[in-house]
Tab-separated table of C-alpha atoms and ligand atoms in Angstrom:
chain	number	residue	atom	x	y	z
A	1	MET	CA	-18.323	10.023	-10.223
A	2	HIS	CA	-18.640	8.353	-6.492
A	3	ALA	CA	-18.237	10.886	-3.731
A	4	LEU	CA	-15.388	9.938	-1.056
A	5	PRO	CA	-15.993	11.191	2.266
A	6	MET	CA	-12.359	11.752	3.245
A	7	ALA	CA	-11.277	13.579	0.020
A	8	THR	CA	-11.573	17.215	1.784
A	9	LEU	CA	-9.197	16.586	4.617
A	10	VAL	CA	-5.840	16.940	2.691
A	11	PRO	CA	-3.350	19.745	4.522
A	12	PRO	CA	-2.993	23.292	2.956
A	13	PRO	CA	-0.610	23.411	0.011
A	14	LEU	CA	2.859	24.630	0.844
A	15	GLU	CA	4.523	27.689	-1.142
A	16	ASP	CA	7.328	26.805	-3.127
A	17	ARG	CA	9.671	28.649	-1.259
A	18	GLU	CA	8.453	27.029	2.118
A	19	ILE	CA	8.624	23.739	0.393
A	20	ARG	CA	12.533	24.327	-0.701
A	21	GLU	CA	13.511	25.509	2.635
A	22	LEU	CA	11.816	22.467	4.703
A	23	GLN	CA	13.299	19.952	2.159
A	24	ALA	CA	16.807	21.510	2.698
A	25	GLU	CA	16.419	21.553	6.680
A	26	VAL	CA	15.091	17.971	6.489
A	27	ARG	CA	17.983	16.693	4.397
A	28	GLU	CA	20.351	18.457	6.894
A	29	LEU	CA	18.776	16.797	10.036
A	30	ALA	CA	18.531	13.263	8.456
A	31	GLN	CA	22.080	13.606	7.998
A	32	ALA	CA	22.728	14.828	11.452
A	33	ARG	CA	20.360	11.569	12.866
A	34	ASP	CA	21.903	9.179	10.416
A	35	ALA	CA	18.502	8.556	8.969
A	36	VAL	CA	17.092	7.257	6.015
A	37	ILE	CA	13.881	8.519	4.667
A	38	LEU	CA	11.257	6.006	3.081
A	39	ALA	CA	8.032	7.225	1.359
A	40	HIS	CA	5.087	5.534	-0.030
A	41	ASN	CA	3.710	6.080	-3.400
A	42	TYR	CA	0.757	7.910	-2.040
A	43	GLN	CA	2.447	10.609	-0.016
A	44	LEU	CA	2.453	14.070	-0.841
A	45	PRO	CA	4.897	15.122	-4.060
A	46	GLU	CA	7.272	17.158	-1.534
A	47	VAL	CA	7.499	14.212	0.721
A	48	GLN	CA	8.283	12.196	-1.809
A	49	ASP	CA	10.806	14.560	-3.649
A	50	VAL	CA	12.765	14.686	-0.308
A	51	ALA	CA	12.789	10.827	0.511
A	52	ASP	CA	15.661	8.474	-0.031
A	53	PHE	CA	13.375	5.802	-1.430
A	54	VAL	CA	9.833	5.887	-2.607
A	55	GLY	CA	7.902	2.837	-3.175
A	56	ASP	CA	5.389	0.297	-2.555
A	57	SER	CA	4.549	-1.436	0.428
A	58	LEU	CA	7.076	-4.319	-0.404
A	59	GLY	CA	9.848	-2.196	-1.666
A	60	LEU	CA	9.691	-0.112	1.257
A	61	SER	CA	9.655	-3.465	3.680
A	62	LEU	CA	12.690	-4.518	1.615
A	63	GLN	CA	14.362	-1.306	2.103
A	64	ALA	CA	13.864	-1.008	5.795
A	65	ALA	CA	15.274	-4.597	6.229
A	66	ARG	CA	18.455	-3.928	4.404
A	67	THR	CA	19.101	0.094	5.251
A	68	GLN	CA	22.548	0.540	7.089
A	69	ALA	CA	21.034	3.891	8.524
A	70	SER	CA	20.527	3.641	12.392
A	71	THR	CA	17.092	5.618	12.002
A	72	ILE	CA	14.308	4.984	9.605
A	73	ALA	CA	11.917	8.005	9.207
A	74	PHE	CA	8.818	6.412	7.631
A	75	CYS	CA	6.568	8.514	5.408
A	76	GLY	CA	3.637	6.330	5.389
A	77	VAL	CA	0.976	4.831	7.425
A	78	HIS	CA	1.434	3.346	10.720
A	79	PHE	CA	1.323	-0.447	9.891
A	80	MET	CA	4.418	0.395	7.428
A	81	ALA	CA	6.373	1.961	10.160
A	82	GLU	CA	5.601	-1.100	12.495
A	83	THR	CA	6.424	-3.716	9.849
A	84	ALA	CA	9.870	-1.636	9.695
A	85	ALA	CA	10.316	-1.821	13.322
A	86	ILE	CA	9.734	-5.443	13.116
A	87	LEU	CA	12.256	-6.159	10.360
A	88	SER	CA	15.006	-3.934	12.024
A	89	PRO	CA	14.445	-4.221	15.693
A	90	ALA	CA	17.834	-2.673	16.740
A	91	LYS	CA	17.003	0.679	14.452
A	92	THR	CA	14.832	3.633	15.537
A	93	VAL	CA	11.796	4.046	13.519
A	94	LEU	CA	9.893	7.397	13.326
A	95	ILE	CA	6.590	8.266	11.853
A	96	PRO	CA	5.996	11.861	11.427
A	97	ASP	CA	2.437	11.543	12.646
A	98	PRO	CA	1.480	8.553	14.683
A	99	ASP	CA	-2.146	8.976	13.997
A	100	ALA	CA	-1.761	8.000	10.486
A	101	GLY	CA	-3.734	4.884	10.525
A	102	CYS	CA	-5.386	2.801	7.742
A	103	SER	CA	-9.192	1.799	7.601
A	104	LEU	CA	-8.041	-1.678	6.054
A	105	ALA	CA	-5.650	-2.595	9.108
A	106	GLU	CA	-8.529	-1.497	11.319
A	107	SER	CA	-11.035	-4.101	9.724
A	108	ILE	CA	-9.667	-6.852	11.536
A	109	SER	CA	-8.314	-7.252	15.334
A	110	ALA	CA	-6.236	-9.869	16.766
A	111	GLU	CA	-9.229	-11.039	18.659
A	112	GLN	CA	-11.143	-11.455	15.426
A	113	LEU	CA	-8.695	-13.415	13.785
A	114	ALA	CA	-7.900	-15.647	16.694
A	115	ALA	CA	-11.852	-16.490	16.693
A	116	TRP	CA	-11.597	-17.214	12.711
A	117	LYS	CA	-8.571	-19.291	13.317
A	118	GLU	CA	-10.722	-21.436	15.791
A	119	GLN	CA	-13.536	-22.074	13.419
A	120	HIS	CA	-10.591	-23.274	10.899
A	121	PRO	CA	-7.951	-24.899	12.996
A	122	ASP	CA	-6.363	-26.489	9.984
A	123	ALA	CA	-6.065	-23.484	8.050
A	124	LEU	CA	-3.028	-21.487	7.046
A	125	VAL	CA	-3.415	-17.907	7.575
A	126	VAL	CA	-2.370	-15.199	4.600
A	127	MET	CA	-2.622	-11.618	5.703
A	128	TYR	CA	-1.889	-8.507	3.887
A	129	VAL	CA	0.544	-6.275	4.989
A	130	ASN	CA	-1.889	-3.778	5.926
A	131	THR	CA	-2.506	-5.150	9.252
A	132	SER	CA	-1.501	-4.566	13.047
A	133	ALA	CA	1.257	-6.165	14.269
A	134	GLU	CA	-0.719	-8.198	16.460
A	135	VAL	CA	-2.480	-9.557	13.602
A	136	LYS	CA	0.710	-10.165	12.118
A	137	ALA	CA	1.871	-12.244	15.149
A	138	LEU	CA	-0.959	-14.679	14.364
A	139	SER	CA	-0.273	-15.039	10.752
A	140	ASP	CA	1.583	-17.532	8.969
A	141	TYR	CA	2.458	-15.603	5.967
A	142	CYS	CA	2.075	-11.836	5.220
A	143	CYS	CA	1.766	-10.499	1.505
A	144	THR	CA	1.464	-7.344	-0.256
A	145	SER	CA	-0.680	-6.334	-3.489
A	146	SER	CA	2.470	-7.196	-5.506
A	147	ASN	CA	3.152	-10.715	-4.343
A	148	ALA	CA	-0.286	-11.978	-2.970
A	149	VAL	CA	-1.101	-14.452	-5.672
A	150	GLY	CA	2.884	-15.772	-5.589
A	151	VAL	CA	2.551	-16.276	-1.855
A	152	VAL	CA	-0.833	-18.013	-1.956
A	153	ARG	CA	0.495	-20.178	-5.094
A	154	GLN	CA	3.741	-21.026	-3.154
A	155	ILE	CA	2.009	-22.303	-0.185
A	156	LEU	CA	-0.118	-24.611	-2.506
A	157	ALA	CA	2.772	-25.923	-4.394
A	158	GLU	CA	4.478	-26.447	-0.929
A	159	ARG	CA	1.779	-27.658	1.366
A	160	GLY	CA	-0.822	-29.336	-1.370
A	161	PRO	CA	-3.385	-27.934	-3.843
A	162	ASP	CA	-6.388	-28.470	-1.078
A	163	THR	CA	-4.423	-26.400	1.723
A	164	GLU	CA	-7.324	-24.565	3.362
A	165	ILE	CA	-6.203	-21.058	3.579
A	166	LEU	CA	-7.808	-17.894	5.489
A	167	PHE	CA	-6.968	-14.602	3.387
A	168	GLY	CA	-7.819	-11.201	4.925
A	169	PRO	CA	-8.418	-8.472	5.250
A	170	ASP	CA	-8.775	-7.089	2.018
A	171	MET	CA	-12.040	-8.961	0.203
A	172	PHE	CA	-11.178	-7.405	-3.315
A	173	LEU	CA	-7.595	-8.537	-3.364
A	174	GLY	CA	-8.825	-11.901	-2.032
A	175	ALA	CA	-11.313	-12.142	-4.825
A	176	TYR	CA	-8.414	-11.102	-7.394
A	177	VAL	CA	-6.129	-13.853	-5.844
A	178	GLU	CA	-9.181	-16.337	-6.259
A	179	ARG	CA	-9.505	-15.629	-9.626
A	180	GLN	CA	-5.878	-15.665	-10.781
A	181	LEU	CA	-5.556	-19.173	-8.942
A	182	GLY	CA	-8.880	-20.464	-10.049
A	183	ARG	CA	-9.400	-22.065	-6.291
A	184	SER	CA	-11.458	-20.568	-3.217
A	185	LEU	CA	-10.100	-19.004	-0.225
A	186	HIS	CA	-12.139	-18.023	2.893
A	187	ILE	CA	-11.960	-14.613	2.708
A	188	TRP	CA	-12.267	-11.799	5.478
A	189	ASP	CA	-14.902	-9.061	4.448
A	190	GLY	CA	-12.702	-6.026	5.032
A	191	GLU	CA	-12.101	-3.167	2.674
A	192	CYS	CA	-9.830	0.017	2.296
A	193	HIS	CA	-12.433	3.002	2.399
A	194	VAL	CA	-10.683	4.829	-0.379
A	195	HIS	CA	-9.841	1.790	-2.869
A	196	ALA	CA	-13.666	0.428	-2.316
A	197	GLY	CA	-14.855	3.712	-3.292
A	198	ILE	CA	-13.370	3.489	-6.833
A	199	ARG	CA	-16.855	1.633	-8.210
A	200	PRO	CA	-17.731	-0.008	-11.180
A	201	ALA	CA	-19.618	3.133	-12.089
A	202	ASP	CA	-16.241	5.102	-12.018
A	203	ILE	CA	-14.694	2.697	-14.299
A	204	THR	CA	-17.919	2.628	-16.797
A	205	ALA	CA	-17.625	6.629	-16.902
A	206	THR	CA	-13.997	7.224	-17.227
A	207	ARG	CA	-13.791	4.354	-19.881
A	208	ALA	CA	-16.498	6.307	-22.018
A	209	ALA	CA	-14.591	9.291	-21.931
A	210	HIS	CA	-11.251	7.749	-22.636
A	211	PRO	CA	-12.132	4.661	-24.977
A	212	ASP	CA	-8.446	4.108	-25.913
A	213	ALA	CA	-6.839	4.126	-22.657
A	214	GLU	CA	-5.704	0.931	-20.944
A	215	PHE	CA	-6.606	0.237	-16.900
A	216	LEU	CA	-4.084	0.331	-14.519
A	217	ILE	CA	-6.104	-1.038	-11.561
A	218	HIS	CA	-4.944	-1.671	-7.829
A	219	PRO	CA	-6.495	-5.108	-6.778
A	220	GLU	CA	-8.065	-3.560	-3.475
A	221	CYS	CA	-10.277	-1.309	-5.538
A	222	GLY	CA	-14.109	-2.174	-5.346
A	223	CYS	CA	-14.099	-1.821	-8.973
A	224	SER	CA	-11.384	-4.741	-9.682
A	225	THR	CA	-13.988	-7.508	-9.218
A	226	SER	CA	-16.038	-6.181	-11.994
A	227	ALA	CA	-13.040	-5.246	-14.149
A	228	MET	CA	-12.167	-8.921	-13.965
A	229	GLU	CA	-15.865	-9.867	-14.812
A	230	TYR	CA	-15.678	-7.276	-17.900
A	231	VAL	CA	-12.380	-9.413	-19.158
A	232	ALA	CA	-14.109	-12.560	-18.702
A	233	ALA	CA	-17.231	-11.776	-20.721
A	234	GLY	CA	-14.986	-10.296	-23.187
A	235	ASP	CA	-16.055	-6.817	-22.709
A	236	ILE	CA	-12.809	-5.515	-22.373
A	237	SER	CA	-9.895	-6.872	-23.928
A	238	PRO	CA	-7.583	-8.778	-21.060
A	239	ASP	CA	-4.556	-6.886	-22.704
A	240	GLY	CA	-5.436	-3.312	-21.624
A	241	VAL	CA	-6.227	-4.544	-18.233
A	242	HIS	CA	-3.578	-4.530	-15.588
A	243	MET	CA	-3.810	-5.566	-11.825
A	244	LEU	CA	-1.137	-3.902	-10.240
A	245	SER	CA	0.427	-3.017	-6.949
A	246	THR	CA	1.607	0.672	-6.997
A	247	GLY	CA	4.912	-0.475	-7.540
A	248	GLY	CA	3.934	-2.474	-10.772
A	249	MET	CA	2.129	0.733	-11.997
A	250	LEU	CA	5.599	2.647	-11.879
A	251	ASP	CA	7.262	-0.318	-13.825
A	252	TYR	CA	4.293	-0.079	-16.301
A	253	ALA	CA	4.754	3.726	-16.557
A	254	ALA	CA	8.904	3.109	-17.264
A	255	HIS	CA	7.645	1.051	-20.438
A	256	ALA	CA	4.633	2.846	-21.569
A	257	THR	CA	4.510	4.327	-25.176
A	258	PRO	CA	4.783	7.885	-24.923
A	259	GLY	CA	1.617	9.370	-26.446
A	260	SER	CA	-0.601	6.665	-24.887
A	261	SER	CA	-3.172	6.941	-21.914
A	262	ALA	CA	-4.006	4.907	-18.762
A	263	ILE	CA	-6.865	5.208	-16.647
A	264	VAL	CA	-5.648	4.695	-12.902
A	265	ALA	CA	-7.516	3.195	-10.468
A	266	THR	CA	-5.957	3.717	-7.045
A	267	GLU	CA	-5.201	6.394	-4.670
A	268	VAL	CA	-4.650	9.594	-6.363
A	269	GLY	CA	-1.297	10.372	-4.620
A	270	MET	CA	0.007	7.746	-7.280
A	271	LEU	CA	-0.396	10.166	-10.194
A	272	TYR	CA	2.550	12.259	-9.080
A	273	PRO	CA	4.965	9.347	-9.228
A	274	LEU	CA	3.438	7.747	-12.359
A	275	ARG	CA	3.675	11.252	-14.384
A	276	LYS	CA	7.060	12.221	-13.054
A	277	THR	CA	8.224	8.367	-14.466
A	278	ALA	CA	6.354	8.769	-17.728
A	279	PRO	CA	5.806	12.697	-18.699
A	280	LYS	CA	4.739	11.827	-22.239
A	281	VAL	CA	1.945	9.546	-21.046
A	282	GLU	CA	-1.465	10.599	-20.085
A	283	PHE	CA	-2.435	9.330	-16.682
A	284	ILE	CA	-6.065	9.953	-15.786
A	285	PRO	CA	-7.957	9.279	-12.428
A	286	ALA	CA	-10.670	6.645	-12.299
A	287	ASN	CA	-12.154	8.510	-9.262
A	288	ALA	CA	-10.179	12.063	-8.370
A	289	GLU	CA	-11.413	12.011	-5.092
A	290	ALA	CA	-9.830	8.864	-3.742
A	291	SER	CA	-7.278	10.409	-1.568
A	292	CYS	CA	-6.220	8.675	1.820
A	293	ARG	CA	-6.195	11.193	4.262
A	294	PHE	CA	-4.100	9.034	6.715
A	295	MET	CA	-1.203	9.046	4.050
A	296	LYS	CA	-2.002	12.838	3.538
A	297	MET	CA	-1.206	13.234	7.655
A	298	ILE	CA	2.623	13.177	6.773
A	299	THR	CA	3.681	16.520	5.959
A	300	LEU	CA	6.891	18.308	5.287
A	301	PRO	CA	6.720	20.656	8.761
A	302	LYS	CA	5.873	17.194	10.758
A	303	LEU	CA	8.526	15.364	8.890
A	304	ARG	CA	11.079	18.103	10.131
A	305	ASP	CA	10.141	17.870	13.527
A	306	ALA	CA	10.304	14.177	13.547
A	307	LEU	CA	13.848	14.250	12.610
A	308	ARG	CA	14.788	17.357	14.827
A	309	ASP	CA	12.993	16.034	17.788
A	310	GLY	CA	13.239	12.083	17.321
A	311	VAL	CA	9.367	11.514	17.330
A	312	TYR	CA	7.288	9.357	17.324
A	313	GLU	CA	9.019	6.167	17.955
A	314	VAL	CA	7.452	3.161	16.627
A	315	SER	CA	8.404	-0.001	18.362
A	316	VAL	CA	6.678	-3.398	18.631
A	317	PRO	CA	6.671	-5.386	22.103
A	318	ALA	CA	9.557	-8.037	21.414
A	319	ALA	CA	7.191	-11.059	21.915
A	320	THR	CA	4.754	-9.712	19.404
A	321	ALA	CA	7.875	-8.637	17.087
A	322	ASP	CA	9.182	-12.166	16.986
A	323	ALA	CA	5.878	-13.872	16.413
A	324	ALA	CA	5.147	-11.414	13.559
A	325	ARG	CA	8.517	-11.475	11.958
A	326	LEU	CA	8.637	-15.082	10.346
A	327	ALA	CA	5.394	-13.999	8.634
A	328	ILE	CA	6.693	-10.740	7.441
A	329	GLU	CA	10.066	-12.471	6.299
A	330	ARG	CA	8.106	-14.997	4.082
A	331	MET	CA	6.686	-12.125	2.446
A	332	VAL	CA	9.985	-10.476	1.739
A	333	ALA	CA	11.126	-13.692	0.424
A	334	ILE	CA	8.491	-14.092	-2.153
A	335	SER	CA	8.928	-10.895	-3.705
B	1	13P	P1	0.916	-0.943	-2.604
B	1	13P	O1	1.966	0.186	-2.444
B	1	13P	O2	1.716	-2.262	-1.691
B	1	13P	O3	0.443	-1.414	-3.759
B	1	13P	O4	-0.100	-0.960	-1.362
B	1	13P	C1	-1.170	0.197	-1.590
B	1	13P	C2	-1.778	0.666	-0.404
B	1	13P	O5	-2.844	1.025	-0.182
B	1	13P	C3	-1.110	0.667	0.875
B	1	13P	O6	-1.763	1.223	2.052
B	2	SF4	FE1	-4.983	2.046	3.940
B	2	SF4	FE2	-6.572	2.414	1.955
B	2	SF4	FE3	-5.151	4.584	3.083
B	2	SF4	FE4	-3.806	2.418	2.067
B	2	SF4	S1	-5.396	3.722	0.645
B	2	SF4	S2	-3.257	3.304	3.733
B	2	SF4	S3	-5.027	0.926	2.488
B	2	SF4	S4	-6.563	3.434	4.313
């Protein structure tokens, strides 16, 4: 199994009693502050359990756009909280740890995107939502893993099949979109260190140990290209391979046959909501070390402090937010 360097940096586990007390405190503080708590599927179980909504990037953006609460406590990484702040500029958005970043979002800067655009002046820019607000401000469309294919398909339908597209920053997601649509894109060579670390060898080894299991593969994974190749070569039945966003994996779990099993190629936090949704299905991690230390920086004590002290506020300068909003709203509309 591929060793991932970030897997050891998880916070020490809390006792059950501490969890119960902190969750009660968090709920009281959220009510007092008129806050909605949003949590990504990779968050720690005790954080997911105290949230009002748990979901994937697209689902959380939708919740952020439509909430009536005056404060959004965002349990996820910084670009997600920024996206919420752009969609709901009149609301206060808090993140329990401002250092919860994202290696994929770091893989392209606004300066790099501007230079890329200069090389392709006629191209439209589609950026994964895992980017900074400044990068979104230079983009025509954002997308998430659940609607990347749909976003590019819609652009081609509206602007013509030969439309030149710059797609970034995730190269594995870009390759997946290319294969689904049967045409090439200009693809940035960024990656998420957690998903890129789930290698073809992990799939081969886990498949050998669980020959009857289906595959749930997040398209950011380093194994996703080879899984598509296995399918194309007839080595794996296409029926058993599901390229899914984290929200798509939960939909799969909701309809899975009890007693069946599935190998899950994504960040390991996903196993908790999957097992909660389908306790009679066996979910097997493709790489048990695929843990995102940024996601795990959000803990219950930090969430309690955030709601108690009104920290850490995430805001985006108005000019950047205004420029980024259209690309995000286009993403939300194609859901
Ligand atoms: P989704 O929840 O949109 O599938 O994204 C996964 C991810 O890595 C978010 O950082
Ligand atoms: Fe970013 Fe990867 Fe962590 Fe998702 S799992 S937040 S893409 S570093």
